[in-house]
Short mmCIF file of C-alpha atoms in Angstrom, two decimals:
data_model
loop_
_atom_site.label_atom_id
_atom_site.label_comp_id
_atom_site.label_asym_id
_atom_site.label_seq_id
_atom_site.Cartn_x
_atom_site.Cartn_y
_atom_site.Cartn_z
CA MET A 28 134.58 74.36 20.42
CA THR A 29 131.17 75.97 21.47
CA LYS A 30 130.89 79.70 20.60
CA ALA A 31 129.40 81.72 23.34
CA ILE A 32 127.12 84.63 22.42
CA GLN A 33 126.17 87.61 24.86
CA LEU A 34 122.72 88.40 24.52
CA ASP A 35 120.54 91.25 26.11
CA PRO A 36 118.14 89.70 28.99
CA THR A 37 115.46 92.28 28.12
CA LEU A 38 115.63 91.32 24.05
CA SER A 39 112.21 90.04 23.08
CA GLN A 40 111.59 86.54 21.54
CA SER A 41 111.47 88.13 17.98
CA ALA A 42 114.47 90.29 18.84
CA LEU A 43 116.34 87.73 19.63
CA LYS A 44 115.33 84.94 16.81
CA ASN A 45 116.90 87.99 14.57
CA LYS A 46 119.97 88.31 16.14
CA LEU A 47 120.74 84.68 16.45
CA THR A 48 119.76 84.00 12.67
CA HIS A 49 120.80 87.29 10.95
CA ARG A 50 122.88 86.96 8.31
CA PRO A 51 125.07 90.07 6.79
CA ASP A 52 123.18 91.81 3.58
CA ASP A 53 126.08 91.40 1.75
CA VAL A 54 126.14 87.58 1.23
CA SER A 55 123.31 87.67 -1.23
CA LYS A 56 122.74 91.15 -2.36
CA PRO A 57 123.40 91.26 -6.37
CA ALA A 58 126.04 93.86 -7.33
CA THR A 59 125.17 97.20 -8.59
CA LYS A 60 125.40 97.38 -12.56
CA GLY A 61 127.50 100.69 -13.59
CA ALA A 62 129.87 100.54 -10.46
CA VAL A 63 133.32 99.23 -9.93
CA TYR A 64 134.46 96.99 -7.28
CA LEU A 65 137.83 97.40 -6.14
CA VAL A 66 138.33 93.89 -4.92
CA GLY A 67 141.52 92.90 -3.06
CA ALA A 68 142.57 89.18 -4.60
CA GLY A 69 144.54 88.06 -1.34
CA SER A 70 147.93 86.29 -1.41
CA GLY A 71 147.24 83.89 -3.99
CA ASP A 72 145.33 81.35 -2.07
CA PRO A 73 141.77 81.19 -3.01
CA GLU A 74 140.63 79.98 0.46
CA LEU A 75 141.43 83.32 1.83
CA LEU A 76 139.36 85.40 0.12
CA THR A 77 136.44 87.16 1.85
CA LEU A 78 133.21 86.03 1.27
CA LYS A 79 131.85 89.66 -0.13
CA ALA A 80 134.82 89.20 -2.65
CA TYR A 81 133.65 85.98 -4.36
CA ARG A 82 130.15 86.99 -4.07
CA VAL A 83 130.99 90.23 -6.43
CA MET A 84 133.31 88.46 -8.84
CA GLN A 85 130.67 85.79 -9.27
CA GLN A 86 128.27 88.61 -10.39
CA ALA A 87 131.12 90.41 -12.45
CA ASP A 88 130.60 91.31 -15.90
CA VAL A 89 133.81 92.69 -16.45
CA VAL A 90 137.11 91.37 -14.60
CA LEU A 91 140.51 93.82 -14.90
CA TYR A 92 143.09 91.59 -12.90
CA ASP A 93 146.67 92.45 -12.15
CA SER A 94 149.98 89.66 -12.54
CA LEU A 95 149.82 88.76 -8.82
CA VAL A 96 145.92 87.26 -9.18
CA SER A 97 146.57 83.34 -9.20
CA GLN A 98 144.75 81.55 -11.85
CA ASP A 99 142.86 79.75 -9.10
CA VAL A 100 141.39 82.99 -7.57
CA LEU A 101 140.59 84.18 -11.30
CA ASP A 102 138.67 80.77 -11.77
CA LEU A 103 136.49 82.00 -9.17
CA CYS A 104 134.84 84.55 -11.53
CA HIS A 105 131.93 84.19 -13.39
CA PRO A 106 132.75 82.55 -16.36
CA SER A 107 130.90 84.78 -18.86
CA ALA A 108 132.62 87.76 -17.44
CA THR A 109 135.23 89.48 -19.59
CA LYS A 110 138.68 89.31 -18.23
CA VAL A 111 140.97 91.41 -18.85
CA PHE A 112 145.00 91.71 -18.03
CA VAL A 113 146.62 95.15 -16.68
CA GLY A 114 149.36 93.64 -14.76
CA LYS A 115 152.54 95.07 -14.07
CA ARG A 116 155.83 93.29 -13.90
CA CYS A 117 159.07 95.05 -13.07
CA ASN A 118 160.20 97.78 -15.88
CA ASN A 119 157.13 96.04 -18.02
CA HIS A 120 153.95 97.46 -17.74
CA SER A 121 151.33 96.23 -19.95
CA MET A 122 148.79 98.92 -19.55
CA PRO A 123 149.62 102.12 -18.39
CA GLN A 124 148.14 103.32 -14.97
CA ALA A 125 146.09 106.13 -17.13
CA ASP A 126 144.80 103.83 -19.58
CA ILE A 127 143.72 101.33 -16.66
CA ASN A 128 141.79 104.24 -15.33
CA GLN A 129 140.20 104.95 -18.26
CA LEU A 130 139.03 100.86 -18.68
CA LEU A 131 137.56 101.40 -15.35
CA VAL A 132 135.30 104.48 -16.31
CA ARG A 133 134.18 103.08 -19.90
CA TYR A 134 133.43 100.01 -18.43
CA ALA A 135 131.36 101.05 -15.80
CA GLN A 136 129.61 103.98 -17.56
CA ALA A 137 128.59 101.25 -20.15
CA GLY A 138 126.51 99.44 -17.66
CA ASN A 139 128.51 96.71 -16.39
CA CYS A 140 129.42 95.43 -13.01
CA VAL A 141 132.92 96.07 -13.27
CA VAL A 142 136.02 94.30 -10.83
CA ARG A 143 139.07 95.94 -10.61
CA LEU A 144 140.68 92.53 -9.10
CA LYS A 145 144.10 93.50 -7.30
CA GLY A 146 146.39 90.85 -5.53
CA GLY A 147 147.13 91.47 -1.78
CA ASP A 148 144.99 94.87 -0.59
CA PRO A 149 144.32 97.72 -2.97
CA PHE A 150 144.64 100.05 -0.29
CA ILE A 151 148.30 99.06 0.79
CA PHE A 152 151.14 99.75 -1.85
CA GLY A 153 148.35 98.84 -4.57
CA ARG A 154 147.56 102.05 -6.17
CA GLY A 155 143.63 101.44 -4.95
CA GLY A 156 143.37 104.72 -4.15
CA GLU A 157 144.45 106.53 -7.12
CA GLU A 158 142.14 104.25 -9.04
CA LEU A 159 139.35 105.24 -7.30
CA GLN A 160 140.25 108.99 -7.36
CA ALA A 161 139.84 108.67 -11.26
CA VAL A 162 136.47 106.37 -11.42
CA VAL A 163 135.25 109.25 -8.71
CA ASP A 164 136.25 112.27 -11.30
CA ASN A 165 133.98 110.55 -13.85
CA GLY A 166 131.02 110.32 -11.66
CA VAL A 167 131.12 106.51 -10.94
CA TYR A 168 129.88 104.92 -8.05
CA PHE A 169 132.32 102.26 -6.52
CA GLU A 170 132.96 99.77 -3.49
CA SER A 171 136.28 98.58 -1.82
CA ILE A 172 136.75 95.20 -0.91
CA PRO A 173 139.51 94.23 1.36
CA GLY A 174 141.87 91.64 0.92
CA ILE A 175 144.55 89.99 2.92
CA THR A 176 148.07 91.85 2.59
CA ALA A 177 151.15 89.89 1.75
CA ALA A 178 152.76 90.82 4.90
CA SER A 179 149.50 89.30 6.76
CA ALA A 180 149.73 85.98 4.67
CA ALA A 181 153.41 85.82 5.10
CA ALA A 182 152.93 86.05 8.82
CA SER A 183 150.77 83.87 9.38
CA SER A 184 152.03 81.06 7.11
CA THR A 185 155.27 81.04 8.59
CA GLY A 186 154.30 81.87 12.00
CA ILE A 187 156.56 85.06 12.27
CA PRO A 188 154.10 87.36 14.46
CA LEU A 189 154.14 91.13 13.22
CA THR A 190 153.95 92.37 16.67
CA HIS A 191 154.60 90.39 20.33
CA ARG A 192 154.38 92.16 23.30
CA GLN A 193 158.16 91.01 24.37
CA CYS A 194 160.30 92.29 21.37
CA ALA A 195 157.94 94.10 18.91
CA GLN A 196 155.26 96.66 20.09
CA SER A 197 154.61 98.28 16.22
CA VAL A 198 154.95 97.11 13.14
CA LYS A 199 155.90 99.52 9.73
CA PHE A 200 154.73 98.83 6.46
CA VAL A 201 157.47 99.90 3.68
CA THR A 202 157.92 99.92 0.03
CA ALA A 203 161.28 100.15 -1.23
CA PHE A 204 160.29 102.00 -3.99
CA LYS A 205 158.69 104.99 -3.98
CA LYS A 206 158.18 105.27 -7.59
CA THR A 207 159.49 103.48 -10.58
CA ASN A 208 162.95 103.09 -10.48
CA CYS A 209 162.85 105.63 -7.62
CA PRO A 210 164.33 103.46 -4.43
CA ASN A 211 163.13 104.50 -0.98
CA GLN A 212 166.31 105.39 1.34
CA ASP A 213 164.51 107.26 4.18
CA TYR A 214 166.53 104.15 6.36
CA SER A 215 166.39 106.50 9.44
CA GLU A 216 162.79 105.55 9.62
CA MET A 217 163.38 102.13 10.03
CA LEU A 218 165.67 101.53 12.95
CA GLU A 219 163.23 101.27 16.01
CA PRO A 220 164.56 97.83 17.40
CA SER A 221 161.18 97.21 19.16
CA GLN A 222 159.44 97.61 15.60
CA THR A 223 159.24 94.80 12.93
CA VAL A 224 159.84 96.49 9.39
CA VAL A 225 157.88 94.66 6.61
CA LEU A 226 159.69 95.77 3.23
CA TYR A 227 157.02 95.26 -0.37
CA MET A 228 158.82 95.22 -3.50
CA GLY A 229 162.08 94.74 -1.91
CA LEU A 230 164.14 91.66 -3.03
CA ASN A 231 165.16 92.61 -6.16
CA ARG A 232 167.56 95.36 -4.13
CA LEU A 233 168.46 93.54 -1.13
CA ALA A 234 171.74 93.83 -1.02
CA GLY A 235 171.29 97.79 -1.18
CA LEU A 236 168.54 97.98 1.04
CA THR A 237 170.23 95.76 3.66
CA GLU A 238 173.71 97.81 3.52
CA GLY A 239 171.71 101.11 3.72
CA LEU A 240 170.00 100.18 6.61
CA MET A 241 173.51 98.80 8.59
CA GLN A 242 175.22 102.24 7.60
CA ALA A 243 172.20 103.59 8.74
CA GLY A 244 172.89 102.46 12.12
CA ARG A 245 170.43 98.91 12.30
CA ASP A 246 172.42 96.40 14.45
CA GLN A 247 173.78 93.84 11.90
CA LEU A 248 172.73 91.10 13.98
CA THR A 249 169.06 92.12 13.18
CA PRO A 250 167.15 88.67 12.25
CA PHE A 251 165.69 89.06 8.55
CA ALA A 252 163.54 86.87 6.66
CA VAL A 253 162.37 86.29 3.04
CA VAL A 254 159.11 85.21 2.52
CA SER A 255 158.91 84.14 -1.22
CA HIS A 256 155.13 83.08 -2.52
CA ALA A 257 153.45 83.28 0.99
CA SER A 258 150.63 81.03 1.85
CA LEU A 259 150.78 79.07 -1.53
CA PRO A 260 152.19 75.33 -1.80
CA THR A 261 155.30 77.02 -3.37
CA GLN A 262 156.13 79.13 -0.07
CA GLN A 263 159.71 79.26 0.48
CA VAL A 264 161.81 80.74 3.60
CA LEU A 265 164.80 82.29 3.84
CA ILE A 266 166.18 82.87 7.42
CA GLY A 267 169.40 84.81 8.05
CA THR A 268 170.37 88.41 9.94
CA LEU A 269 170.35 91.87 8.06
CA GLN A 270 174.25 91.04 7.60
CA ASP A 271 173.95 87.88 5.56
CA ILE A 272 170.87 87.74 4.32
CA ALA A 273 171.81 89.19 0.62
CA SER A 274 174.26 86.80 0.71
CA LYS A 275 172.21 83.50 1.54
CA GLN A 276 169.60 84.84 -0.84
CA ALA A 277 172.22 85.22 -3.74
CA MET A 278 172.69 81.42 -3.17
CA ALA A 279 169.28 80.20 -2.49
CA LYS A 280 167.84 82.59 -5.33
CA LEU A 281 164.15 82.66 -3.94
CA PRO A 282 161.70 83.64 -6.43
CA THR A 283 159.41 86.98 -6.56
CA PRO A 284 156.84 87.68 -5.61
CA ALA A 285 158.59 87.69 -1.86
CA LEU A 286 158.40 90.05 1.03
CA LEU A 287 160.90 91.24 3.65
CA ILE A 288 160.66 90.77 7.28
CA MET A 289 163.17 92.23 9.80
CA GLY A 290 163.08 92.30 13.43
CA ASP A 291 163.29 90.05 16.52
CA VAL A 292 159.82 88.74 15.69
CA VAL A 293 161.71 86.74 12.99
CA ASN A 294 163.43 84.39 15.77
CA LEU A 295 160.36 82.99 16.51
CA TYR A 296 160.19 81.27 13.07
CA GLN A 297 162.37 78.37 14.17
CA GLN A 298 160.32 78.08 17.49
CA LEU A 299 157.29 77.60 15.71
CA SER A 300 157.50 76.18 12.38
CA HIS A 301 157.90 72.63 13.06
CA PHE A 302 154.18 72.58 14.57
CA ASN A 303 152.90 75.21 12.01
CA LEU A 304 150.79 72.89 9.55
CA ALA A 305 150.62 75.91 7.06
CA ASP A 306 154.51 75.59 6.84
CA GLN A 307 154.44 71.82 6.51
CA ARG A 308 152.25 71.85 3.65
CA ALA A 309 154.59 74.25 1.69
CA GLN A 310 156.12 72.03 -1.31
CA SER A 311 159.72 73.93 -0.92
CA ARG A 312 161.15 75.78 1.85
CA PHE A 313 164.52 76.83 2.61
CA THR A 314 165.23 78.00 6.12
CA THR A 315 168.50 78.21 8.14
CA GLU A 316 169.53 74.54 8.26
CA GLN A 317 168.63 73.66 4.67
CA TYR A 318 170.86 76.43 3.88
CA LYS A 319 173.94 74.97 5.86
CA GLY A 320 173.62 71.77 5.89
CA HIS A 321 172.29 70.93 2.25
CA GLY A 322 172.97 74.33 -0.16
CA ARG A 323 170.06 74.24 -2.49
CA LYS A 324 169.01 70.91 -2.30
CA GLY A 325 164.83 70.93 -3.29
CA LEU A 326 164.68 74.16 -3.81
CA GLU A 327 162.62 75.44 -6.82
CA THR A 328 163.10 78.64 -8.05
CA GLY A 329 160.62 79.43 -10.88
CA SER A 330 161.56 79.64 -14.89
CA ASP A 331 162.47 83.65 -14.27
CA GLU A 332 163.57 84.86 -11.19
CA THR A 333 163.80 88.51 -12.21
CA ALA A 334 160.83 89.49 -14.45
CA ILE A 335 157.87 90.09 -11.60
CA GLU A 336 158.80 91.72 -8.54
CA ASP A 337 154.86 92.08 -8.22
CA ASP A 338 152.04 93.89 -9.23
CA LEU A 339 152.86 96.88 -6.41
CA VAL A 340 155.33 98.40 -8.17
CA VAL A 341 154.44 102.26 -7.52
#
């Protein structure tokens, strides 16, 4: 399809040529030494990285990366870069946050181009703000490069829109844990029927979440989806309602990392999924039809169903 470009008819020929051929400066601009680049690695699909993220990763001297950074994404960093794993798994942090902050500062102050590579988007339940506070407190310059957060990746790959004019006029991103071992029980903030609620880090407490929401007054027939490994070839989708999604997950055992989507927009999955190329490419899906007719046929749960909640543990 031809792209239409609207131009001011008063532009000079030189200005017109510059407008048509201009490329963003950051495509080829070298990364600054002695600085920290907070980079969102997205949902794991390397094709969903931004060009800017790729450029900085190619120029990194040091990369500090998390559990949710896929190997395909990590392989896009410069081969000579020093790669340091600082991931956090459920109840198993390879390195305390304070130590990660110190590493960022130490490597940058030594004159390195430091990439802090985080799954999803660093500013959405990713402690990105905390890390930048530590960096700035030590006089180190930074740049933040956004990534595709799990909610956007799950919505696009499943065909479940986060908003819809007919049934969802707003969307709320909620963490299932305020801090480690401190569940978020502010259910009264998630009761608006015209609002889509996306819950991060909630799979391992799905039964408690759904029970709390129903007790707080959310309709038990509210559509509910669990999206595991969003945007990856191993993506799986489980569809149900607030009332029965926990029992379905108890049978299906979809693995983490997974995202929970609650609201009427989930109903669009059945309408759109058969024509969704991204959904068709997924190796394993677990839909309402599969649950009713075939049990766990073709389901891949992985070798460890509980170890990794994701790097977004707050």
